[in-house]
mmCIF file of C-alpha atoms in Angstrom:
data_model
loop_
_atom_site.group_PDB
_atom_site.id
_atom_site.type_symbol
_atom_site.label_atom_id
_atom_site.label_comp_id
_atom_site.label_asym_id
_atom_site.label_seq_id
_atom_site.Cartn_x
_atom_site.Cartn_y
_atom_site.Cartn_z
ATOM 1 C CA MET J 1 0.000 0.000 0.000
ATOM 2 C CA LYS J 2 2.841 2.354 0.907
ATOM 3 C CA LYS J 3 4.545 1.579 -2.399
ATOM 4 C CA ILE J 4 1.350 2.423 -4.301
ATOM 5 C CA LEU J 5 0.986 5.733 -2.462
ATOM 6 C CA LEU J 6 4.635 6.506 -3.121
ATOM 7 C CA LEU J 7 4.210 5.794 -6.827
ATOM 8 C CA LEU J 8 1.109 8.006 -6.972
ATOM 9 C CA LEU J 9 2.995 10.817 -5.249
ATOM 10 C CA VAL J 10 5.908 10.517 -7.688
ATOM 11 C CA PHE J 11 3.455 10.518 -10.617
ATOM 12 C CA GLN J 12 1.690 13.634 -9.316
ATOM 13 C CA LEU J 13 4.966 15.475 -8.806
ATOM 14 C CA SER J 14 6.127 14.461 -12.270
ATOM 15 C CA SER J 15 2.856 15.670 -13.787
ATOM 16 C CA CYS J 16 3.226 19.016 -12.038
ATOM 17 C CA ASP J 17 6.786 19.321 -13.333
ATOM 18 C CA VAL J 18 5.666 18.556 -16.877
ATOM 19 C CA LEU J 19 2.808 21.060 -16.646
ATOM 20 C CA GLN J 20 5.125 23.718 -15.293
ATOM 21 C CA GLU J 21 7.597 22.971 -18.064
ATOM 22 C CA VAL J 22 4.913 23.320 -20.730
ATOM 23 C CA ILE J 23 3.818 26.667 -19.322
ATOM 24 C CA GLY J 24 7.391 27.792 -18.937
ATOM 25 C CA ASP J 25 8.092 26.915 -22.561
ATOM 26 C CA GLY J 26 5.262 29.107 -23.749
ATOM 27 C CA GLY J 27 2.393 26.682 -23.252
ATOM 28 C CA LEU J 28 -0.909 27.920 -21.884
ATOM 29 C CA SER J 29 -3.206 26.517 -19.247
ATOM 30 C CA ASN J 30 -6.963 26.255 -19.691
ATOM 31 C CA ALA J 31 -7.348 28.962 -17.068
ATOM 32 C CA GLN J 32 -5.095 31.341 -18.994
ATOM 33 C CA ILE J 33 -6.965 30.796 -22.241
ATOM 34 C CA GLY J 34 -10.319 31.282 -20.520
ATOM 35 C CA GLU J 35 -9.111 34.426 -18.759
ATOM 36 C CA ALA J 36 -7.816 35.901 -22.021
ATOM 37 C CA LEU J 37 -11.207 35.358 -23.655
ATOM 38 C CA LYS J 38 -12.859 37.032 -20.671
ATOM 39 C CA GLN J 39 -10.518 39.998 -20.989
ATOM 40 C CA ALA J 40 -11.336 40.281 -24.688
ATOM 41 C CA LEU J 41 -15.064 40.244 -23.947
ATOM 42 C CA TYR J 42 -14.696 42.775 -21.117
ATOM 43 C CA GLN J 43 -12.794 45.055 -23.459
ATOM 44 C CA GLY J 44 -15.395 44.682 -26.198
ATOM 45 C CA ALA J 45 -18.411 45.192 -23.940
ATOM 46 C CA GLU J 46 -17.007 48.198 -22.106
ATOM 47 C CA LYS J 47 -15.861 49.869 -25.319
ATOM 48 C CA ALA J 48 -19.205 49.191 -27.009
ATOM 49 C CA VAL J 49 -21.172 50.715 -24.145
ATOM 50 C CA ARG J 50 -18.832 53.700 -23.918
ATOM 51 C CA GLU J 51 -18.951 54.425 -27.651
ATOM 52 C CA PHE J 52 -22.692 53.881 -27.826
ATOM 53 C CA SER J 53 -23.293 56.323 -24.982
ATOM 54 C CA GLN J 54 -21.155 58.964 -26.681
ATOM 55 C CA ASP J 55 -22.490 58.433 -30.208
ATOM 56 C CA PRO J 56 -24.433 61.539 -31.260
ATOM 57 C CA SER J 57 -25.666 59.912 -34.477
ATOM 58 C CA PHE J 58 -27.828 57.316 -32.791
ATOM 59 C CA LEU J 59 -30.873 58.012 -34.946
ATOM 60 C CA THR J 60 -29.229 59.212 -38.126
ATOM 61 C CA ASP J 61 -29.086 57.317 -41.375
ATOM 62 C CA GLY J 62 -25.400 56.499 -40.889
ATOM 63 C CA SER J 63 -25.747 54.825 -37.493
ATOM 64 C CA ASP J 64 -26.239 51.145 -36.738
ATOM 65 C CA VAL J 65 -29.519 51.815 -34.974
ATOM 66 C CA LYS J 66 -32.423 53.622 -36.532
ATOM 67 C CA ILE J 67 -35.962 54.315 -35.459
ATOM 68 C CA PRO J 68 -38.665 52.275 -37.218
ATOM 69 C CA PRO J 69 -38.832 53.009 -40.958
ATOM 70 C CA GLU J 70 -42.419 54.194 -40.617
ATOM 71 C CA ALA J 71 -41.395 56.678 -37.951
ATOM 72 C CA LEU J 72 -38.371 57.828 -39.917
ATOM 73 C CA GLU J 73 -40.648 58.540 -42.864
ATOM 74 C CA VAL J 74 -42.921 60.486 -40.537
ATOM 75 C CA ILE J 75 -40.049 62.615 -39.254
ATOM 76 C CA ARG J 76 -38.661 63.215 -42.730
ATOM 77 C CA THR J 77 -42.069 64.285 -43.968
ATOM 78 C CA LEU J 78 -42.855 66.556 -41.057
ATOM 79 C CA SER J 79 -39.371 68.056 -40.793
ATOM 80 C CA SER J 80 -40.107 69.925 -43.997
ATOM 81 C CA VAL J 81 -43.139 71.522 -42.370
ATOM 82 C CA PRO J 82 -42.020 74.512 -40.249
ATOM 83 C CA VAL J 83 -44.901 74.178 -37.808
ATOM 84 C CA VAL J 84 -44.030 70.627 -36.754
ATOM 85 C CA LYS J 85 -40.293 70.550 -37.473
ATOM 86 C CA GLU J 86 -39.629 71.407 -33.828
ATOM 87 C CA TYR J 87 -41.682 68.397 -32.697
ATOM 88 C CA ALA J 88 -39.634 66.097 -34.924
ATOM 89 C CA ASN J 89 -36.299 67.489 -33.748
ATOM 90 C CA ARG J 90 -37.261 67.266 -30.075
ATOM 91 C CA PHE J 91 -38.507 63.725 -30.512
ATOM 92 C CA THR J 92 -35.229 62.588 -32.069
ATOM 93 C CA GLU J 93 -33.222 64.159 -29.250
ATOM 94 C CA LYS J 94 -35.417 62.648 -26.545
ATOM 95 C CA VAL J 95 -35.337 59.128 -27.955
ATOM 96 C CA THR J 96 -31.553 59.374 -28.161
ATOM 97 C CA THR J 97 -31.335 60.503 -24.532
ATOM 98 C CA ALA J 98 -33.731 57.837 -23.281
ATOM 99 C CA THR J 99 -31.904 54.993 -24.985
ATOM 100 C CA THR J 100 -28.307 55.982 -24.322
ATOM 101 C CA ASP J 101 -29.094 56.372 -20.616
ATOM 102 C CA ALA J 102 -30.393 52.804 -20.534
ATOM 103 C CA VAL J 103 -27.218 51.428 -22.119
ATOM 104 C CA GLN J 104 -25.298 51.932 -18.868
ATOM 105 C CA ALA J 105 -27.487 49.307 -17.197
ATOM 106 C CA SER J 106 -26.133 46.634 -19.532
ATOM 107 C CA LEU J 107 -22.603 46.544 -18.098
ATOM 108 C CA PRO J 108 -23.384 44.580 -14.886
ATOM 109 C CA ILE J 109 -25.254 41.971 -16.947
ATOM 110 C CA PHE J 110 -22.347 41.679 -19.368
ATOM 111 C CA ARG J 111 -19.870 41.339 -16.503
ATOM 112 C CA GLN J 112 -21.861 38.576 -14.828
ATOM 113 C CA ALA J 113 -22.135 36.557 -18.043
ATOM 114 C CA ILE J 114 -18.429 36.984 -18.784
ATOM 115 C CA ASN J 115 -17.473 35.942 -15.248
ATOM 116 C CA GLU J 116 -19.502 32.754 -15.698
ATOM 117 C CA LEU J 117 -17.575 31.707 -18.829
ATOM 118 C CA THR J 118 -16.274 28.148 -18.268
ATOM 119 C CA PHE J 119 -13.516 26.051 -19.825
ATOM 120 C CA ALA J 120 -16.226 24.281 -21.846
ATOM 121 C CA ASP J 121 -17.482 27.643 -23.113
ATOM 122 C CA ALA J 122 -13.947 28.701 -24.024
ATOM 123 C CA TYR J 123 -13.363 25.444 -25.894
ATOM 124 C CA ASP J 124 -16.647 25.839 -27.790
ATOM 125 C CA ILE J 125 -15.742 29.405 -28.761
ATOM 126 C CA LEU J 126 -12.359 28.270 -30.057
ATOM 127 C CA MET J 127 -13.751 25.192 -31.830
ATOM 128 C CA ARG J 128 -16.163 27.335 -33.827
ATOM 129 C CA GLY J 129 -13.231 29.367 -35.077
ATOM 130 C CA GLU J 130 -15.347 32.334 -36.170
ATOM 131 C CA ASN J 131 -14.267 35.935 -35.711
ATOM 132 C CA ASP J 132 -17.437 36.644 -33.732
ATOM 133 C CA ALA J 133 -17.689 33.357 -31.789
ATOM 134 C CA ALA J 134 -17.155 35.027 -28.400
ATOM 135 C CA THR J 135 -19.702 37.722 -29.236
ATOM 136 C CA GLN J 136 -22.230 35.056 -30.226
ATOM 137 C CA TYR J 137 -21.636 33.355 -26.879
ATOM 138 C CA LEU J 138 -22.173 36.630 -25.018
ATOM 139 C CA GLU J 139 -25.304 37.503 -26.979
ATOM 140 C CA GLY J 140 -26.774 34.063 -26.337
ATOM 141 C CA LYS J 141 -26.139 34.404 -22.606
ATOM 142 C CA THR J 142 -27.268 37.999 -22.146
ATOM 143 C CA TYR J 143 -29.811 39.052 -24.770
ATOM 144 C CA GLN J 144 -32.995 38.192 -22.872
ATOM 145 C CA PRO J 145 -31.973 39.637 -19.477
ATOM 146 C CA LEU J 146 -30.513 42.651 -21.274
ATOM 147 C CA TYR J 147 -33.718 43.208 -23.226
ATOM 148 C CA GLN J 148 -35.861 43.012 -20.100
ATOM 149 C CA GLU J 149 -33.640 45.415 -18.171
ATOM 150 C CA PHE J 150 -33.049 47.695 -21.119
ATOM 151 C CA SER J 151 -36.661 47.996 -22.258
ATOM 152 C CA ALA J 152 -37.891 48.658 -18.720
ATOM 153 C CA ILE J 153 -35.440 51.530 -18.286
ATOM 154 C CA THR J 154 -36.032 52.840 -21.789
ATOM 155 C CA LYS J 155 -39.782 52.855 -21.267
ATOM 156 C CA ASP J 156 -39.422 54.912 -18.098
ATOM 157 C CA ASN J 157 -36.918 57.216 -19.771
ATOM 158 C CA LEU J 158 -39.071 57.702 -22.852
ATOM 159 C CA GLN J 159 -41.897 58.732 -20.583
ATOM 160 C CA ASN J 160 -39.695 60.873 -18.326
ATOM 161 C CA VAL J 161 -38.122 62.863 -21.152
ATOM 162 C CA GLY J 162 -41.449 63.230 -22.905
ATOM 163 C CA ALA J 163 -40.491 61.301 -26.037
ATOM 164 C CA LEU J 164 -43.745 59.376 -26.118
ATOM 165 C CA GLU J 165 -45.685 62.610 -25.792
ATOM 166 C CA GLU J 166 -43.655 64.132 -28.624
ATOM 167 C CA TRP J 167 -44.332 61.083 -30.746
ATOM 168 C CA GLY J 168 -48.028 61.418 -30.015
ATOM 169 C CA LYS J 169 -47.966 64.961 -31.402
ATOM 170 C CA ILE J 170 -46.004 63.904 -34.469
ATOM 171 C CA ALA J 171 -48.203 60.884 -35.179
ATOM 172 C CA ASP J 172 -51.348 62.959 -34.746
ATOM 173 C CA VAL J 173 -50.238 65.477 -37.374
ATOM 174 C CA TYR J 174 -48.917 62.807 -39.722
ATOM 175 C CA ASN J 175 -52.041 60.675 -39.548
ATOM 176 C CA LYS J 176 -54.094 63.625 -40.748
ATOM 177 C CA LEU J 177 -52.095 63.881 -43.966
ATOM 178 C CA PRO J 178 -53.834 62.495 -47.076
ATOM 179 C CA PHE J 179 -52.538 59.388 -48.826
ATOM 180 C CA LYS J 180 -50.401 58.361 -45.854
ATOM 181 C CA GLU J 181 -50.694 55.059 -44.005
ATOM 182 C CA LYS J 182 -51.522 55.515 -40.334
ATOM 183 C CA VAL J 183 -48.621 54.947 -37.959
ATOM 184 C CA ASN J 184 -48.537 53.714 -34.387
ATOM 185 C CA PRO J 185 -45.210 51.878 -33.852
ATOM 186 C CA ASP J 186 -44.163 50.408 -30.515
ATOM 187 C CA PHE J 187 -41.131 52.589 -29.967
ATOM 188 C CA ASN J 188 -39.979 51.100 -26.718
ATOM 189 C CA GLY J 189 -39.716 47.511 -27.923
ATOM 190 C CA PHE J 190 -38.405 48.395 -31.345
ATOM 191 C CA ILE J 191 -35.780 50.834 -30.125
ATOM 192 C CA SER J 192 -34.646 48.478 -27.350
ATOM 193 C CA ASP J 193 -34.113 45.626 -29.790
ATOM 194 C CA LEU J 194 -32.200 47.720 -32.314
ATOM 195 C CA ALA J 195 -30.093 49.398 -29.642
ATOM 196 C CA LEU J 196 -28.986 46.016 -28.303
ATOM 197 C CA LYS J 197 -28.178 44.856 -31.823
ATOM 198 C CA SER J 198 -25.992 47.927 -32.204
ATOM 199 C CA ILE J 199 -24.134 47.116 -28.975
ATOM 200 C CA PHE J 200 -23.439 43.555 -30.107
ATOM 201 C CA GLN J 201 -22.313 44.810 -33.515
ATOM 202 C CA ARG J 202 -19.763 46.979 -31.737
ATOM 203 C CA ILE J 203 -18.600 44.089 -29.524
ATOM 204 C CA GLU J 204 -18.257 41.932 -32.633
ATOM 205 C CA ARG J 205 -16.068 44.533 -34.330
ATOM 206 C CA GLU J 206 -13.868 44.718 -31.233
ATOM 207 C CA GLU J 207 -13.540 40.926 -31.050
ATOM 208 C CA GLU J 208 -12.568 40.734 -34.713
ATOM 209 C CA GLY J 209 -10.013 43.458 -34.121
ATOM 210 C CA ILE J 210 -8.501 41.630 -31.141
ATOM 211 C CA ARG J 211 -8.266 38.401 -33.119
ATOM 212 C CA ASN J 212 -6.630 40.025 -36.141
ATOM 213 C CA ASN J 213 -4.805 43.107 -34.872
ATOM 214 C CA VAL J 214 -2.018 42.725 -32.315
ATOM 215 C CA ALA J 215 -2.299 46.400 -31.360
ATOM 216 C CA MET J 216 -5.832 45.862 -30.023
ATOM 217 C CA ARG J 217 -4.696 43.252 -27.477
ATOM 218 C CA THR J 218 -4.398 45.484 -24.447
ATOM 219 C CA THR J 219 -3.215 42.980 -21.813
ATOM 220 C CA ASP J 220 -0.130 40.768 -21.665
ATOM 221 C CA LEU J 221 -2.298 37.670 -21.365
ATOM 222 C CA MET J 222 -4.355 38.542 -24.445
ATOM 223 C CA LYS J 223 -1.153 39.101 -26.396
ATOM 224 C CA LYS J 224 0.220 35.731 -25.288
ATOM 225 C CA VAL J 225 -2.969 33.743 -25.895
ATOM 226 C CA PHE J 226 -3.962 35.252 -29.225
ATOM 227 C CA ALA J 227 -0.377 34.954 -30.457
ATOM 228 C CA LYS J 228 -0.972 31.188 -30.284
ATOM 229 C CA GLN J 229 -4.031 31.688 -32.473
ATOM 230 C CA ASP J 230 -1.937 33.661 -34.953
ATOM 231 C CA LYS J 231 0.537 30.789 -35.245
ATOM 232 C CA GLY J 232 -1.988 27.983 -35.477
ATOM 233 C CA GLY J 233 -4.685 29.600 -37.568
ATOM 234 C CA GLN J 234 -8.106 30.610 -36.265
ATOM 235 C CA GLY J 235 -8.282 28.736 -32.964
ATOM 236 C CA GLY J 236 -5.922 25.983 -34.139
ATOM 237 C CA GLY J 237 -2.890 26.743 -32.014
ATOM 238 C CA LEU J 238 -5.037 27.361 -28.965
ATOM 239 C CA LEU J 239 -6.952 24.105 -29.288
ATOM 240 C CA ASP J 240 -3.703 22.190 -28.993
ATOM 241 C CA GLN J 241 -3.435 23.520 -25.432
ATOM 242 C CA PHE J 242 -6.578 21.741 -24.196
#
């Protein structure tokens, strides 16, 4: 029995030595790979929220997120009418304010989902080998709780800043115009959905940048882990570490 225990102890010590040697020679542990993916997601989520909050073109044609097409047509039509142009301008400003305020509430939800990323999740992300695999993971984990939190805050904000009232004025005038289809879009749900899509688009761009641009890897661990990806192809070099 003592001999068996001694052999097991020697085997364990040898395994530890081998593991340490692999890491010392540039190998990576599962924990390191998982932590690097977390850091990449943190970076993407925080940057997306920050940029989104500062983006003044939230409702313009060039932005990722737009108000419903029906509503945009309403605003375009009425903006040419001096009497109601002010309504349209105020509405656009208030919807922007209401939505960008709500974006800040998404960070704690993102952080929780990222913290819960497991070795199995990391392996799945790497196996898929897509430039947006980590973003897809995050969206799958967070979209529903984000939507619930986001839409609740946006609804309150839309009411608080008077955006819904402004829309009521705009819709009332527009619906009296001849040859125009009546409009009554659900702004809260529609805006919430598109705003979240915009956030994930931004996270996806950041993830792709981290995977393909060394300069965007802002931590030593990200540089070390994604360098393995660079050598082995998309995910290939990293998968050899598992």
